[in-house]
Amino acid sequence: MSPDRKALAASAPLIFLFLIASFSHLGGMRIGDVEIDHPTPSIEGMLLPLKGMSFLSSSRVDVERRIEGLPYVESVRTELIDGRLAVRAGYRADGIIALSEKGAYIVFPDSAEPLALRDIPALLAVYTSVTLGAEAYDFFVRFGFDHDFFTREAGESAQPSSIRHALDVNVSDMGAVYALPAGIER
């Protein structure tokens, strides 16, 4: 191999890195604004620092992965349209929010994950919710959340209901679990 070919082979990775760096600093690839469909404070908090960055940056990819790591997000799609980062978050189906004064969980058929309290108002527009008393909340946190049970409870009227599962007598008292009253916007 000639010395010219060796020099070209050795510098090829540097040329490639230079081209990527050049493209990432093009003005047309800068994120000037962020548009989110169905935002939650957690999603907004992750996306807003991307303003002014390049669409091709690794930071955007990292943020997308972190958003997909939220318990209620199934997928994230982003695209750059006229300097605006358009974000479409696909929320998981069949979730129910279990609320208590002690905290909140989002319950799916295969899992239950704690929710950041700041995200609850935005998620009430997406998911059905059930309010738990303090004792019921402690019971479910300790022994696990039953999605089928919460589905039945959320489907009944907004009147307080008793738990028909084999729960501790203290937890199954009238009013331990109840759906949010009608008229509250979800």
PDB file of C-alpha atoms in Angstrom:
ATOM      1  CA  MET A   1       0.000   0.000   0.000  1.00  0.00           C
ATOM      2  CA  SER A   2       1.383   3.358  -0.991  1.00  0.00           C
ATOM      3  CA  PRO A   3       2.029   6.084   1.596  1.00  0.00           C
ATOM      4  CA  ASP A   4      -0.773   8.198   0.063  1.00  0.00           C
ATOM      5  CA  ARG A   5      -3.311   5.399   0.534  1.00  0.00           C
ATOM      6  CA  LYS A   6      -2.128   4.838   4.114  1.00  0.00           C
ATOM      7  CA  ALA A   7      -2.572   8.525   4.897  1.00  0.00           C
ATOM      8  CA  LEU A   8      -6.038   8.523   3.332  1.00  0.00           C
ATOM      9  CA  ALA A   9      -7.080   5.395   5.278  1.00  0.00           C
ATOM     10  CA  ALA A  10      -5.788   6.889   8.523  1.00  0.00           C
ATOM     11  CA  SER A  11      -7.517  10.223   8.001  1.00  0.00           C
ATOM     12  CA  ALA A  12     -10.874   8.807   6.775  1.00  0.00           C
ATOM     13  CA  PRO A  13     -12.354   8.565  10.301  1.00  0.00           C
ATOM     14  CA  LEU A  14     -11.290  12.150  11.026  1.00  0.00           C
ATOM     15  CA  ILE A  15     -12.896  13.361   7.805  1.00  0.00           C
ATOM     16  CA  PHE A  16     -16.085  11.482   8.694  1.00  0.00           C
ATOM     17  CA  LEU A  17     -16.181  13.060  12.180  1.00  0.00           C
ATOM     18  CA  PHE A  18     -15.552  16.494  10.679  1.00  0.00           C
ATOM     19  CA  LEU A  19     -18.492  16.060   8.274  1.00  0.00           C
ATOM     20  CA  ILE A  20     -20.828  14.994  11.075  1.00  0.00           C
ATOM     21  CA  ALA A  21     -19.721  17.950  13.203  1.00  0.00           C
ATOM     22  CA  SER A  22     -20.265  20.302  10.256  1.00  0.00           C
ATOM     23  CA  PHE A  23     -23.787  19.035   9.615  1.00  0.00           C
ATOM     24  CA  SER A  24     -24.724  19.257  13.277  1.00  0.00           C
ATOM     25  CA  HIS A  25     -23.847  22.979  13.306  1.00  0.00           C
ATOM     26  CA  LEU A  26     -25.859  23.942  10.263  1.00  0.00           C
ATOM     27  CA  GLY A  27     -28.358  26.661  11.116  1.00  0.00           C
ATOM     28  CA  GLY A  28     -31.270  24.831   9.500  1.00  0.00           C
ATOM     29  CA  MET A  29     -30.789  21.882  11.828  1.00  0.00           C
ATOM     30  CA  ARG A  30     -31.061  23.937  15.037  1.00  0.00           C
ATOM     31  CA  ILE A  31     -34.015  23.400  17.350  1.00  0.00           C
ATOM     32  CA  GLY A  32     -35.631  26.809  17.786  1.00  0.00           C
ATOM     33  CA  ASP A  33     -38.805  25.672  19.545  1.00  0.00           C
ATOM     34  CA  VAL A  34     -40.372  22.498  20.901  1.00  0.00           C
ATOM     35  CA  GLU A  35     -43.950  21.398  20.183  1.00  0.00           C
ATOM     36  CA  ILE A  36     -45.299  18.473  22.230  1.00  0.00           C
ATOM     37  CA  ASP A  37     -48.627  16.737  21.847  1.00  0.00           C
ATOM     38  CA  HIS A  38     -50.142  15.820  25.251  1.00  0.00           C
ATOM     39  CA  PRO A  39     -47.187  17.072  27.304  1.00  0.00           C
ATOM     40  CA  THR A  40     -46.513  16.216  30.918  1.00  0.00           C
ATOM     41  CA  PRO A  41     -44.159  18.267  33.088  1.00  0.00           C
ATOM     42  CA  SER A  42     -41.638  15.399  33.059  1.00  0.00           C
ATOM     43  CA  ILE A  43     -41.598  15.275  29.247  1.00  0.00           C
ATOM     44  CA  GLU A  44     -41.402  19.078  28.965  1.00  0.00           C
ATOM     45  CA  GLY A  45     -38.577  19.187  31.493  1.00  0.00           C
ATOM     46  CA  MET A  46     -36.546  16.781  29.384  1.00  0.00           C
ATOM     47  CA  LEU A  47     -37.248  18.468  26.034  1.00  0.00           C
ATOM     48  CA  LEU A  48     -36.919  22.174  26.772  1.00  0.00           C
ATOM     49  CA  PRO A  49     -33.114  22.068  27.293  1.00  0.00           C
ATOM     50  CA  LEU A  50     -32.832  20.937  23.648  1.00  0.00           C
ATOM     51  CA  LYS A  51     -33.732  24.441  22.405  1.00  0.00           C
ATOM     52  CA  GLY A  52     -30.779  25.876  20.519  1.00  0.00           C
ATOM     53  CA  MET A  53     -29.155  22.475  20.031  1.00  0.00           C
ATOM     54  CA  SER A  54     -28.753  20.618  16.770  1.00  0.00           C
ATOM     55  CA  PHE A  55     -31.431  18.136  15.759  1.00  0.00           C
ATOM     56  CA  LEU A  56     -28.612  15.691  14.950  1.00  0.00           C
ATOM     57  CA  SER A  57     -27.082  15.884  18.431  1.00  0.00           C
ATOM     58  CA  SER A  58     -26.739  12.855  20.647  1.00  0.00           C
ATOM     59  CA  SER A  59     -28.527  14.818  23.386  1.00  0.00           C
ATOM     60  CA  ARG A  60     -31.797  14.588  21.456  1.00  0.00           C
ATOM     61  CA  VAL A  61     -31.423  10.821  21.141  1.00  0.00           C
ATOM     62  CA  ASP A  62     -30.652  10.554  24.866  1.00  0.00           C
ATOM     63  CA  VAL A  63     -33.749  12.616  25.719  1.00  0.00           C
ATOM     64  CA  GLU A  64     -35.911  10.387  23.504  1.00  0.00           C
ATOM     65  CA  ARG A  65     -34.627   7.323  25.384  1.00  0.00           C
ATOM     66  CA  ARG A  66     -35.315   8.963  28.751  1.00  0.00           C
ATOM     67  CA  ILE A  67     -38.869   9.862  27.671  1.00  0.00           C
ATOM     68  CA  GLU A  68     -39.459   6.279  26.530  1.00  0.00           C
ATOM     69  CA  GLY A  69     -38.294   5.235  30.002  1.00  0.00           C
ATOM     70  CA  LEU A  70     -41.266   6.985  31.632  1.00  0.00           C
ATOM     71  CA  PRO A  71     -43.771   4.366  32.824  1.00  0.00           C
ATOM     72  CA  TYR A  72     -46.652   5.745  30.757  1.00  0.00           C
ATOM     73  CA  VAL A  73     -44.821   6.290  27.444  1.00  0.00           C
ATOM     74  CA  GLU A  74     -44.692   3.531  24.856  1.00  0.00           C
ATOM     75  CA  SER A  75     -42.935   5.353  22.016  1.00  0.00           C
ATOM     76  CA  VAL A  76     -41.561   8.730  20.985  1.00  0.00           C
ATOM     77  CA  ARG A  77     -41.287  10.157  17.484  1.00  0.00           C
ATOM     78  CA  THR A  78     -39.523  13.428  16.740  1.00  0.00           C
ATOM     79  CA  GLU A  79     -39.027  15.436  13.597  1.00  0.00           C
ATOM     80  CA  LEU A  80     -37.688  18.874  12.787  1.00  0.00           C
ATOM     81  CA  ILE A  81     -40.173  21.081  10.936  1.00  0.00           C
ATOM     82  CA  ASP A  82     -39.015  24.618  10.106  1.00  0.00           C
ATOM     83  CA  GLY A  83     -36.732  24.774  13.145  1.00  0.00           C
ATOM     84  CA  ARG A  84     -39.430  23.407  15.469  1.00  0.00           C
ATOM     85  CA  LEU A  85     -38.945  20.046  17.158  1.00  0.00           C
ATOM     86  CA  ALA A  86     -42.300  18.242  16.835  1.00  0.00           C
ATOM     87  CA  VAL A  87     -42.599  15.496  19.438  1.00  0.00           C
ATOM     88  CA  ARG A  88     -45.290  12.821  19.343  1.00  0.00           C
ATOM     89  CA  ALA A  89     -45.399  10.658  22.448  1.00  0.00           C
ATOM     90  CA  GLY A  90     -47.380   7.435  22.249  1.00  0.00           C
ATOM     91  CA  TYR A  91     -48.907   6.692  25.633  1.00  0.00           C
ATOM     92  CA  ARG A  92     -49.371   3.118  26.828  1.00  0.00           C
ATOM     93  CA  ALA A  93     -52.908   1.769  26.661  1.00  0.00           C
ATOM     94  CA  ASP A  94     -55.026   0.329  29.501  1.00  0.00           C
ATOM     95  CA  GLY A  95     -53.484   2.394  32.290  1.00  0.00           C
ATOM     96  CA  ILE A  96     -55.320   3.398  35.450  1.00  0.00           C
ATOM     97  CA  ILE A  97     -53.989   6.004  37.868  1.00  0.00           C
ATOM     98  CA  ALA A  98     -54.265   4.954  41.519  1.00  0.00           C
ATOM     99  CA  LEU A  99     -54.249   8.155  43.604  1.00  0.00           C
ATOM    100  CA  SER A 100     -53.823   8.635  47.325  1.00  0.00           C
ATOM    101  CA  GLU A 101     -52.699  11.447  49.582  1.00  0.00           C
ATOM    102  CA  LYS A 102     -49.524   9.362  50.009  1.00  0.00           C
ATOM    103  CA  GLY A 103     -48.669   9.174  46.306  1.00  0.00           C
ATOM    104  CA  ALA A 104     -49.748   7.796  42.962  1.00  0.00           C
ATOM    105  CA  TYR A 105     -49.122   4.762  40.797  1.00  0.00           C
ATOM    106  CA  ILE A 106     -50.004   4.052  37.208  1.00  0.00           C
ATOM    107  CA  VAL A 107     -51.306   0.513  36.957  1.00  0.00           C
ATOM    108  CA  PHE A 108     -51.092  -1.524  33.744  1.00  0.00           C
ATOM    109  CA  PRO A 109     -52.029  -5.180  33.211  1.00  0.00           C
ATOM    110  CA  ASP A 110     -48.355  -6.172  33.440  1.00  0.00           C
ATOM    111  CA  SER A 111     -46.912  -3.607  35.863  1.00  0.00           C
ATOM    112  CA  ALA A 112     -47.473  -0.796  38.334  1.00  0.00           C
ATOM    113  CA  GLU A 113     -45.069   2.131  38.515  1.00  0.00           C
ATOM    114  CA  PRO A 114     -44.940   5.182  40.803  1.00  0.00           C
ATOM    115  CA  LEU A 115     -45.868   8.482  39.171  1.00  0.00           C
ATOM    116  CA  ALA A 116     -44.365  11.899  39.685  1.00  0.00           C
ATOM    117  CA  LEU A 117     -47.087  13.971  41.320  1.00  0.00           C
ATOM    118  CA  ARG A 118     -46.458  16.846  38.912  1.00  0.00           C
ATOM    119  CA  ASP A 119     -47.508  14.609  35.963  1.00  0.00           C
ATOM    120  CA  ILE A 120     -50.903  13.613  37.387  1.00  0.00           C
ATOM    121  CA  PRO A 121     -52.983  16.609  36.172  1.00  0.00           C
ATOM    122  CA  ALA A 122     -51.844  16.083  32.566  1.00  0.00           C
ATOM    123  CA  LEU A 123     -52.292  12.305  32.738  1.00  0.00           C
ATOM    124  CA  LEU A 124     -55.859  12.588  34.052  1.00  0.00           C
ATOM    125  CA  ALA A 125     -56.785  13.663  30.511  1.00  0.00           C
ATOM    126  CA  VAL A 126     -55.352  10.386  29.193  1.00  0.00           C
ATOM    127  CA  TYR A 127     -56.110   7.753  31.854  1.00  0.00           C
ATOM    128  CA  THR A 128     -58.959   6.733  34.128  1.00  0.00           C
ATOM    129  CA  SER A 129     -58.259   7.232  37.815  1.00  0.00           C
ATOM    130  CA  VAL A 130     -59.238   5.650  41.107  1.00  0.00           C
ATOM    131  CA  THR A 131     -58.682   7.286  44.491  1.00  0.00           C
ATOM    132  CA  LEU A 132     -57.404   5.140  47.353  1.00  0.00           C
ATOM    133  CA  GLY A 133     -57.575   5.686  51.068  1.00  0.00           C
ATOM    134  CA  ALA A 134     -54.257   5.678  52.954  1.00  0.00           C
ATOM    135  CA  GLU A 135     -54.658   2.102  54.235  1.00  0.00           C
ATOM    136  CA  ALA A 136     -55.647   0.741  50.818  1.00  0.00           C
ATOM    137  CA  TYR A 137     -52.703   2.526  49.206  1.00  0.00           C
ATOM    138  CA  ASP A 138     -50.280   0.984  51.719  1.00  0.00           C
ATOM    139  CA  PHE A 139     -51.811  -2.447  51.101  1.00  0.00           C
ATOM    140  CA  PHE A 140     -51.435  -2.239  47.311  1.00  0.00           C
ATOM    141  CA  VAL A 141     -47.906  -0.836  47.502  1.00  0.00           C
ATOM    142  CA  ARG A 142     -46.905  -3.706  49.752  1.00  0.00           C
ATOM    143  CA  PHE A 143     -48.715  -6.582  48.021  1.00  0.00           C
ATOM    144  CA  GLY A 144     -49.058  -5.377  44.442  1.00  0.00           C
ATOM    145  CA  PHE A 145     -51.643  -3.637  42.311  1.00  0.00           C
ATOM    146  CA  ASP A 146     -54.350  -5.680  40.568  1.00  0.00           C
ATOM    147  CA  HIS A 147     -55.245  -4.079  37.228  1.00  0.00           C
ATOM    148  CA  ASP A 148     -58.486  -6.054  36.863  1.00  0.00           C
ATOM    149  CA  PHE A 149     -59.659  -4.899  40.277  1.00  0.00           C
ATOM    150  CA  PHE A 150     -58.939  -1.255  39.467  1.00  0.00           C
ATOM    151  CA  THR A 151     -60.682  -1.599  36.105  1.00  0.00           C
ATOM    152  CA  ARG A 152     -63.839  -2.811  37.854  1.00  0.00           C
ATOM    153  CA  GLU A 153     -63.634  -0.061  40.487  1.00  0.00           C
ATOM    154  CA  ALA A 154     -63.126   2.671  37.889  1.00  0.00           C
ATOM    155  CA  GLY A 155     -66.066   1.351  35.879  1.00  0.00           C
ATOM    156  CA  GLU A 156     -68.529   1.546  38.762  1.00  0.00           C
ATOM    157  CA  SER A 157     -70.332   4.708  39.794  1.00  0.00           C
ATOM    158  CA  ALA A 158     -68.551   7.545  41.521  1.00  0.00           C
ATOM    159  CA  GLN A 159     -70.087   6.490  44.840  1.00  0.00           C
ATOM    160  CA  PRO A 160     -67.756   5.013  47.470  1.00  0.00           C
ATOM    161  CA  SER A 161     -67.557   1.243  47.067  1.00  0.00           C
ATOM    162  CA  SER A 162     -66.306  -1.589  49.204  1.00  0.00           C
ATOM    163  CA  ILE A 163     -63.495  -3.825  48.062  1.00  0.00           C
ATOM    164  CA  ARG A 164     -64.765  -7.258  47.079  1.00  0.00           C
ATOM    165  CA  HIS A 165     -61.304  -8.805  46.974  1.00  0.00           C
ATOM    166  CA  ALA A 166     -59.923 -10.858  49.805  1.00  0.00           C
ATOM    167  CA  LEU A 167     -58.255  -7.870  51.440  1.00  0.00           C
ATOM    168  CA  ASP A 168     -57.593  -7.117  55.059  1.00  0.00           C
ATOM    169  CA  VAL A 169     -60.794  -6.045  56.852  1.00  0.00           C
ATOM    170  CA  ASN A 170     -59.267  -2.652  57.674  1.00  0.00           C
ATOM    171  CA  VAL A 171     -58.534  -1.988  54.018  1.00  0.00           C
ATOM    172  CA  SER A 172     -61.892  -3.195  52.711  1.00  0.00           C
ATOM    173  CA  ASP A 173     -63.929  -0.759  54.776  1.00  0.00           C
ATOM    174  CA  MET A 174     -66.457   1.336  52.895  1.00  0.00           C
ATOM    175  CA  GLY A 175     -64.671   4.071  50.992  1.00  0.00           C
ATOM    176  CA  ALA A 176     -61.226   2.486  50.855  1.00  0.00           C
ATOM    177  CA  VAL A 177     -61.276   2.757  47.073  1.00  0.00           C
ATOM    178  CA  TYR A 178     -63.485   5.043  45.036  1.00  0.00           C
ATOM    179  CA  ALA A 179     -63.564   6.495  41.567  1.00  0.00           C
ATOM    180  CA  LEU A 180     -63.198  10.220  41.073  1.00  0.00           C
ATOM    181  CA  PRO A 181     -66.571  11.972  41.235  1.00  0.00           C
ATOM    182  CA  ALA A 182     -68.316  12.712  37.975  1.00  0.00           C
ATOM    183  CA  GLY A 183     -67.654  16.195  36.626  1.00  0.00           C
ATOM    184  CA  ILE A 184     -63.943  16.220  37.308  1.00  0.00           C
ATOM    185  CA  GLU A 185     -62.168  16.673  34.015  1.00  0.00           C
ATOM    186  CA  ARG A 186     -59.886  13.880  33.021  1.00  0.00           C
TER     187      ARG A 186
END
